[in-house]
Amino acid sequence: MNLSSPRPIHPSATAPDWERVRADFPLLMREVNGKPLVYFDNANTAQKPLSVIGAVDEFYRRYNANVSRAVHALGTEATDAYEGARTKLARFLNVRSDELVLCSGTTFAINLVAYSWALPRLKAGDVILVSRMEHHANIVPWQLVAQRTGATIRVAEISPDGSLDMDALHAAMTPEVKLLALTHVSNVLGTINPVREICREARKRGIVTVIDGSQAAPHLSVDVTAIGCDFYAITGHKMCGPTGTGALWARRELLQEMPPFIGGGEMIKEVSFDGTVFNDAPHKFEAGTPNIAGFIGLGVAVDYLEELGRNHIEAREQELLAHFTEELQRVEGVRIFGTTPHKAAVVSFLVEGAHSHDLATLLDLQGVAVRSGQHCAHPLLQYYGVAATCRASLAFYNTHEEIESFMAALKKVRALLG
Ligand code: PMP
């Protein structure tokens, strides 16, 4: 196996030409309802560059074969490309590749921790600490564990601006807390949590940390080794890769101690009717045929993001966020959820007197795609006392002109609904 060791992430020097970057995304050229598409639903899923689409296409055209089983040429090529993607992803996150379990996405990754790490360990009296701003993928698996072990869930509250209440969080880290499950970036508020500082505090208290990196890995220069967590979960489709791809990084000692979650082929060394000797981590967690084409595509997506430069992606998105927020604040009757200065380009909002679904539907008629609903974060919306919000989430390939089009469309909608 090809092992990569953690290395510092170096910023790239020159900023890309964003107009040319946009041309890499064929979908962005289409029209919706007779209008040029304005795709502001990137927190839901990101669009794919030609290089990723081409890599998936090439796999099926030229070397489609199963991985790790066939000795023929196609099998070797497929295995090399698949394992190459693991190496690239490990480098991207600054972790060792033999600590990276490839899986279908964050949902699977967190469930793997829940079933393989938490379920055999937790017991009545133990506490699982989560924050108010978690996605359901980082709540429901813990509730399932709690039901089966007798452990309880404790919630770390937020402040009205959408930041974590750090005093409350530290106070909540009592000796009963065995696990802290926290998002790196909120998919509703955009809040970037100080995960490094939080993991340091948790470690001092012997609390195992699970960080949901779904909304962070595509937008920030994530260095998992520097964060110092125990588990880090990502999902490929939000970082310009294909759907059904993702990964769980875990400390080697934890991976070694954990029993497999799913059994089957590929995760074993030897099977007889007397028992099975499992393969080493990470393979013992990867039963069955994986999404080979998807991971090859994800490897190319990682190349693409690194070529652009994650420092440049971050700066570009911050610039778009500042423009978007400034303009949105000027629209009468708008309420923004998540106003911390340290946030990603995710803006949830409501317009006085308008239902968010009506807003999103009328925006769609003008070619603007935003998400409306509860964003898989019911407890967070309950905190704000609203049933749903509209969410605009921007990516580096969006433009200032699109922000202007969005604002014009929103003003029209406001006039219609008002
Ligand atoms: N966590 C967060 C913060 C998310 O935004 C999402 C996707 N909306 C998930 C978890 C779940 O990711 P997936 O559906 O790709 O498993």
Coordinates of C-alpha atoms and ligand atoms in Angstrom, one line a residue:
M1 CA 0.0 0.0 0.0
N2 CA 1.1 3.5 -0.8
L3 CA 1.5 5.4 2.5
S4 CA 1.7 9.1 2.7
S5 CA 2.9 10.9 5.8
P6 CA 1.5 14.1 7.1
R7 CA 3.2 17.2 5.7
P8 CA 2.5 20.9 6.2
I9 CA 0.0 22.4 3.7
H10 CA 1.7 25.1 1.6
P11 CA -0.3 27.9 0.1
S12 CA 0.1 28.4 -3.6
A13 CA 1.4 31.7 -4.9
T14 CA -0.6 33.1 -7.7
A15 CA -4.4 33.6 -7.6
P16 CA -6.3 31.9 -10.5
D17 CA -8.2 33.7 -13.2
W18 CA -11.7 33.1 -11.8
E19 CA -13.4 33.7 -15.2
R20 CA -11.4 30.8 -16.7
V21 CA -12.0 28.6 -13.6
R22 CA -15.7 29.0 -14.1
A23 CA -15.4 27.7 -17.7
D24 CA -14.3 24.4 -16.2
F25 CA -17.8 23.8 -14.9
P26 CA -20.1 23.0 -17.9
L27 CA -23.3 22.9 -15.8
L28 CA -22.9 26.5 -14.8
M29 CA -23.4 27.5 -18.5
R30 CA -27.0 26.3 -18.7
E31 CA -30.2 28.2 -18.4
V32 CA -33.0 27.5 -15.9
N33 CA -36.5 28.7 -16.6
G34 CA -35.1 30.7 -19.6
K35 CA -32.6 32.6 -17.4
P36 CA -28.9 32.0 -16.9
L37 CA -28.4 29.7 -13.9
V38 CA -27.3 31.2 -10.7
Y39 CA -26.2 28.2 -8.6
F40 CA -26.2 29.2 -4.9
D41 CA -26.8 25.8 -3.4
N42 CA -23.2 24.7 -3.0
A43 CA -23.5 23.7 0.6
N44 CA -26.0 21.1 -0.6
T45 CA -23.7 19.7 -3.3
A46 CA -21.0 21.3 -5.4
Q47 CA -20.7 21.2 -9.2
K48 CA -18.1 19.2 -10.9
P49 CA -15.2 20.4 -13.2
L50 CA -14.6 18.8 -16.6
S51 CA -11.5 17.0 -15.2
V52 CA -13.6 15.1 -12.7
I53 CA -16.3 14.3 -15.2
G54 CA -13.6 13.2 -17.6
A55 CA -11.9 10.9 -15.0
V56 CA -15.1 9.1 -14.3
D57 CA -15.8 8.7 -18.0
E58 CA -12.3 7.5 -18.7
F59 CA -12.5 4.9 -16.0
Y60 CA -15.6 3.3 -17.5
R61 CA -14.3 3.6 -21.1
R62 CA -10.8 2.3 -20.5
Y63 CA -10.1 0.4 -17.3
N64 CA -13.3 -0.5 -15.5
A65 CA -12.4 -3.5 -13.3
N66 CA -12.8 -4.4 -9.7
V67 CA -10.1 -3.3 -7.2
S68 CA -7.8 -5.4 -5.1
R69 CA -9.0 -8.7 -6.5
A70 CA -8.1 -9.1 -10.2
V71 CA -4.4 -9.7 -11.2
H72 CA -5.1 -8.7 -14.8
A73 CA -3.9 -5.4 -16.2
L74 CA -7.2 -3.6 -15.9
G75 CA -7.6 -4.7 -12.3
T76 CA -4.1 -3.4 -11.5
E77 CA -4.8 -0.1 -13.2
A78 CA -8.1 0.3 -11.3
T79 CA -6.5 -0.6 -8.0
D80 CA -3.6 1.8 -8.5
A81 CA -6.0 4.7 -9.4
Y82 CA -8.3 3.9 -6.5
E83 CA -5.5 3.7 -4.0
G84 CA -3.9 6.8 -5.6
A85 CA -7.1 8.7 -4.7
R86 CA -6.7 7.6 -1.1
T87 CA -3.1 9.0 -1.1
K88 CA -4.3 12.3 -2.6
L89 CA -7.1 12.7 -0.1
A90 CA -4.7 11.9 2.7
R91 CA -2.3 14.6 1.5
F92 CA -5.2 17.0 1.1
L93 CA -6.2 16.5 4.8
N94 CA -2.6 16.2 6.0
V95 CA -3.0 12.7 7.5
R96 CA -1.5 9.3 6.8
S97 CA -3.3 7.4 4.1
D98 CA -3.4 4.1 6.1
E99 CA -5.6 6.0 8.7
L100 CA -8.1 7.0 6.0
V101 CA -11.2 4.8 5.6
L102 CA -12.9 5.4 2.3
C103 CA -16.7 5.3 2.6
S104 CA -19.8 6.8 1.0
G105 CA -19.8 10.1 2.8
T106 CA -20.0 11.9 6.1
T107 CA -23.2 10.1 7.1
F108 CA -21.5 6.7 6.8
A109 CA -18.3 7.9 8.4
I110 CA -20.1 9.2 11.6
N111 CA -22.2 6.0 11.8
L112 CA -18.9 4.0 11.6
V113 CA -17.7 5.8 14.7
A114 CA -21.0 5.4 16.4
Y115 CA -21.3 1.6 15.8
S116 CA -17.6 0.6 16.0
W117 CA -16.2 3.0 18.5
A118 CA -19.1 4.3 20.7
L119 CA -21.5 1.3 20.9
P120 CA -19.0 -1.2 22.4
R121 CA -17.7 1.4 24.8
L122 CA -20.4 3.7 26.2
K123 CA -22.6 2.8 29.1
A124 CA -25.3 4.2 31.3
G125 CA -24.0 7.4 33.0
D126 CA -21.8 8.3 30.1
V127 CA -22.5 11.5 28.1
I128 CA -22.2 12.3 24.4
L129 CA -21.7 16.1 23.9
V130 CA -23.0 17.6 20.7
S131 CA -23.6 21.2 19.7
R132 CA -26.9 22.9 18.9
M133 CA -25.7 23.6 15.3
E134 CA -25.2 19.9 14.3
H135 CA -26.5 18.4 11.1
H136 CA -28.8 15.4 11.7
A137 CA -26.0 13.2 10.5
N138 CA -24.1 14.2 13.7
I139 CA -27.1 13.9 16.0
V140 CA -29.2 10.8 15.0
P141 CA -26.3 8.2 15.1
W142 CA -25.6 9.4 18.7
Q143 CA -29.2 9.1 19.7
L144 CA -29.2 5.5 18.4
V145 CA -26.0 4.8 20.4
A146 CA -27.6 6.4 23.5
Q147 CA -30.8 4.3 23.2
R148 CA -28.7 1.1 23.1
T149 CA -26.1 1.9 25.7
G150 CA -28.0 4.1 28.3
A151 CA -25.7 7.0 27.6
T152 CA -27.3 10.5 27.4
I153 CA -26.9 13.3 25.0
R154 CA -25.9 16.8 26.2
V155 CA -26.2 19.9 24.1
A156 CA -23.7 22.7 23.9
E157 CA -25.6 25.9 23.2
I158 CA -24.9 28.7 20.8
S159 CA -25.2 32.5 21.1
P160 CA -27.7 34.3 19.0
D161 CA -25.1 35.3 16.4
G162 CA -24.6 31.6 15.7
S163 CA -21.2 31.2 17.4
L164 CA -20.6 28.4 20.0
D165 CA -20.9 29.6 23.6
M166 CA -17.4 28.6 24.5
D167 CA -17.9 29.1 28.3
A168 CA -20.9 26.9 28.2
L169 CA -19.0 24.3 26.1
H170 CA -16.1 24.1 28.5
A171 CA -18.5 23.9 31.4
A172 CA -20.3 21.1 29.7
M173 CA -17.1 19.0 29.4
T174 CA -17.6 17.2 32.7
P175 CA -16.0 13.9 33.6
E176 CA -19.0 11.9 32.4
V177 CA -18.5 13.2 28.8
K178 CA -16.8 10.5 26.8
L179 CA -17.3 11.9 23.3
L180 CA -17.7 15.3 21.7
A181 CA -19.3 15.4 18.2
L182 CA -18.9 18.8 16.6
T183 CA -19.2 20.3 13.2
H184 CA -16.2 22.2 11.9
V185 CA -18.4 24.6 9.8
S186 CA -22.2 24.9 10.2
N187 CA -24.2 24.1 7.1
V188 CA -26.9 26.6 8.1
L189 CA -25.0 29.5 9.7
G190 CA -21.6 29.2 8.1
T191 CA -20.0 29.5 11.6
I192 CA -16.4 28.3 11.6
N193 CA -15.9 26.6 15.0
P194 CA -12.5 26.9 16.7
V195 CA -12.0 23.2 16.5
R196 CA -8.3 23.2 17.3
E197 CA -8.8 24.9 20.6
I198 CA -11.9 22.8 21.4
C199 CA -10.1 19.5 20.7
R200 CA -7.2 20.6 22.9
E201 CA -9.6 21.2 25.8
A202 CA -11.3 17.9 25.1
R203 CA -8.0 16.0 25.0
K204 CA -7.0 17.4 28.4
R205 CA -10.2 15.9 29.8
G206 CA -9.8 12.5 28.0
I207 CA -12.8 13.2 25.7
V208 CA -12.7 11.6 22.3
T209 CA -13.5 14.1 19.5
V210 CA -15.5 13.6 16.2
I211 CA -15.3 16.5 13.9
D212 CA -17.8 16.8 11.0
G213 CA -15.7 18.3 8.2
S214 CA -18.4 18.2 5.5
Q215 CA -18.6 22.0 5.1
A216 CA -15.0 22.7 5.9
A217 CA -12.9 20.5 3.6
P218 CA -14.2 22.2 0.4
H219 CA -13.6 25.7 1.6
L220 CA -10.8 25.9 4.2
S221 CA -7.2 24.7 4.2
V222 CA -8.1 21.9 6.6
D223 CA -5.1 20.4 8.3
V224 CA -6.5 17.5 10.4
T225 CA -3.2 16.7 12.1
A226 CA -3.0 20.3 13.3
I227 CA -6.6 20.2 14.6
G228 CA -5.7 17.3 16.9
C229 CA -9.1 15.6 16.8
D230 CA -9.6 11.8 17.1
F231 CA -12.0 11.4 14.1
Y232 CA -12.6 13.7 11.1
A233 CA -15.4 13.0 8.5
I234 CA -15.7 14.4 5.0
T235 CA -18.0 14.0 2.1
G236 CA -16.7 14.1 -1.5
H237 CA -19.7 15.6 -3.4
K238 CA -19.4 18.9 -1.6
M239 CA -15.8 19.2 -2.7
C240 CA -16.4 18.9 -6.5
G241 CA -16.1 15.1 -6.4
P242 CA -18.8 12.5 -7.3
T243 CA -21.6 11.6 -4.9
G244 CA -21.3 8.5 -2.8
T245 CA -17.7 9.2 -1.8
G246 CA -16.2 10.4 1.4
A247 CA -13.8 9.4 4.2
L248 CA -13.3 8.9 7.9
W249 CA -9.9 9.7 9.3
A250 CA -9.1 8.2 12.7
R251 CA -6.1 7.9 14.9
R252 CA -4.4 4.6 14.2
E253 CA -4.7 3.3 17.7
L254 CA -8.5 3.9 17.6
L255 CA -8.8 2.2 14.2
Q256 CA -6.9 -0.8 15.5
E257 CA -9.1 -1.2 18.5
M258 CA -12.4 -0.8 16.6
P259 CA -14.2 -3.9 15.4
P260 CA -15.5 -3.8 11.8
F261 CA -18.9 -2.2 11.2
I262 CA -19.9 -4.1 8.0
G263 CA -18.7 -7.6 7.1
G264 CA -18.0 -9.1 3.7
G265 CA -15.3 -9.4 1.0
E266 CA -12.2 -7.3 0.9
M267 CA -12.1 -6.6 4.6
I268 CA -10.6 -10.1 5.5
K269 CA -7.3 -11.8 5.5
E270 CA -8.7 -15.3 5.9
V271 CA -12.2 -16.8 6.4
S272 CA -13.2 -20.3 7.5
F273 CA -16.4 -21.5 9.1
D274 CA -14.5 -21.4 12.4
G275 CA -14.0 -17.7 12.1
T276 CA -12.4 -14.8 10.2
V277 CA -9.1 -12.9 10.5
F278 CA -9.8 -9.3 9.5
N279 CA -7.7 -7.3 7.2
D280 CA -5.7 -4.4 8.7
A281 CA -7.2 -0.9 9.0
P282 CA -8.3 0.9 6.9
H283 CA -9.4 -2.1 4.8
K284 CA -11.2 -3.9 7.5
F285 CA -13.8 -1.1 7.4
E286 CA -14.2 -1.3 3.6
A287 CA -16.2 -4.4 2.9
G288 CA -17.6 -5.0 -0.6
T289 CA -16.9 -3.3 -3.9
P290 CA -16.5 0.5 -3.4
N291 CA -17.5 3.4 -5.6
I292 CA -14.3 3.0 -7.6
A293 CA -15.1 5.5 -10.4
G294 CA -16.3 8.0 -7.7
F295 CA -13.1 7.8 -5.7
I296 CA -11.0 8.2 -8.8
G297 CA -13.1 11.3 -9.6
L298 CA -12.6 12.5 -6.0
G299 CA -8.8 12.2 -6.4
V300 CA -9.0 14.4 -9.5
A301 CA -11.2 16.9 -7.6
V302 CA -8.6 17.1 -4.9
D303 CA -5.9 17.8 -7.6
Y304 CA -8.2 20.5 -9.0
L305 CA -8.7 22.2 -5.6
E306 CA -5.0 22.0 -4.8
E307 CA -4.1 23.5 -8.2
L308 CA -6.4 26.4 -7.6
G309 CA -4.8 26.8 -4.2
R310 CA -6.9 26.5 -1.1
N311 CA -5.7 29.8 0.2
H312 CA -7.1 31.4 -3.0
I313 CA -10.4 29.5 -2.7
E314 CA -10.8 30.7 0.8
A315 CA -10.0 34.3 -0.1
R316 CA -12.3 34.3 -3.1
E317 CA -15.2 32.9 -1.1
Q318 CA -14.6 35.4 1.6
E319 CA -14.7 38.2 -0.9
L320 CA -18.0 36.9 -2.4
L321 CA -19.5 36.4 1.1
A322 CA -18.7 40.0 2.0
H323 CA -20.3 41.3 -1.2
F324 CA -23.3 39.1 -0.8
T325 CA -23.9 39.9 2.9
E326 CA -23.5 43.7 2.4
E327 CA -26.1 43.6 -0.4
L328 CA -28.5 41.3 1.4
Q329 CA -28.4 43.5 4.5
R330 CA -29.7 46.4 2.4
V331 CA -32.8 44.5 1.3
E332 CA -35.7 45.6 3.5
G333 CA -37.2 43.1 5.9
V334 CA -34.3 40.6 5.6
R335 CA -33.2 38.6 8.7
I336 CA -29.9 36.8 8.5
F337 CA -29.1 33.8 10.6
G338 CA -25.5 33.4 11.5
T339 CA -23.6 36.7 11.8
T340 CA -20.3 35.8 13.4
P341 CA -17.3 37.5 11.7
H342 CA -15.6 34.1 11.3
K343 CA -17.8 32.3 8.9
A344 CA -17.9 30.5 5.6
A345 CA -19.9 31.6 2.5
V346 CA -23.2 30.2 3.7
V347 CA -26.0 32.7 4.3
S348 CA -29.4 31.6 5.8
F349 CA -32.1 34.3 5.7
L350 CA -35.8 35.1 5.7
V351 CA -37.7 38.0 4.3
E352 CA -40.4 39.4 6.5
G353 CA -43.9 38.2 5.5
A354 CA -42.6 35.6 3.0
H355 CA -42.4 31.8 3.5
S356 CA -39.0 30.5 2.6
H357 CA -40.4 27.9 0.1
D358 CA -42.3 30.7 -1.7
L359 CA -39.1 32.7 -1.8
A360 CA -37.0 29.8 -3.2
T361 CA -39.7 28.9 -5.7
L362 CA -40.0 32.4 -7.1
L363 CA -36.2 32.7 -7.2
D364 CA -36.0 29.5 -9.1
L365 CA -38.4 30.9 -11.7
Q366 CA -35.6 33.5 -12.3
G367 CA -32.9 30.9 -12.6
V368 CA -31.6 31.2 -9.0
A369 CA -31.1 28.0 -7.1
V370 CA -31.1 28.3 -3.3
R371 CA -32.2 25.8 -0.7
S372 CA -35.3 26.3 1.4
G373 CA -36.2 24.2 4.5
Q374 CA -34.7 23.0 7.7
H375 CA -31.3 22.0 6.2
C376 CA -31.3 18.7 8.2
A377 CA -30.8 20.8 11.4
H378 CA -34.2 20.9 13.2
P379 CA -32.8 21.6 16.6
L380 CA -31.0 24.7 15.3
L381 CA -34.1 26.1 13.6
Q382 CA -36.0 25.4 16.8
Y383 CA -33.5 27.6 18.7
Y384 CA -34.2 30.5 16.3
G385 CA -38.0 29.8 16.5
V386 CA -38.5 29.5 12.7
A387 CA -39.9 26.6 10.7
A388 CA -37.5 27.0 7.7
T389 CA -35.0 29.4 6.1
C390 CA -33.7 30.1 2.7
R391 CA -30.0 29.4 2.3
A392 CA -27.7 30.8 -0.3
S393 CA -24.3 29.1 -0.3
L394 CA -21.5 30.3 -2.6
A395 CA -18.5 28.7 -4.1
F396 CA -15.3 30.0 -5.7
Y397 CA -16.8 29.6 -9.2
N398 CA -19.6 32.0 -8.4
T399 CA -19.3 35.6 -9.5
H400 CA -20.1 39.1 -8.4
E401 CA -22.4 39.5 -11.3
E402 CA -24.4 36.5 -10.1
I403 CA -24.7 38.2 -6.7
E404 CA -26.2 41.2 -8.5
S405 CA -28.6 39.0 -10.4
F406 CA -29.6 37.3 -7.1
M407 CA -30.3 40.7 -5.5
A408 CA -32.3 41.9 -8.4
A409 CA -34.3 38.6 -8.4
L410 CA -34.9 38.9 -4.6
K411 CA -36.1 42.4 -4.8
K412 CA -38.6 41.4 -7.5
V413 CA -39.8 38.5 -5.3
R414 CA -40.1 40.8 -2.3
A415 CA -42.2 43.2 -4.3
L416 CA -44.4 40.3 -5.5
L417 CA -44.9 38.8 -2.1
G418 CA -45.1 42.2 -0.3
Ligands
PMP1 N1 -22.8 17.2 8.0 C1 -23.0 18.4 7.4 C2 -22.5 19.6 8.2 C3 -23.6 18.5 6.2 O1 -23.7 19.7 5.6 C4 -23.9 17.3 5.5 C5 -24.6 17.4 4.1 N2 -25.6 18.3 4.0 C6 -23.7 16.1 6.1 C7 -23.2 16.1 7.4 C8 -24.1 14.8 5.5 O2 -23.3 14.5 4.3 P1 -23.7 13.3 3.4 O3 -25.1 13.4 3.1 O4 -22.9 13.6 2.1 O5 -23.3 12.1 4.1

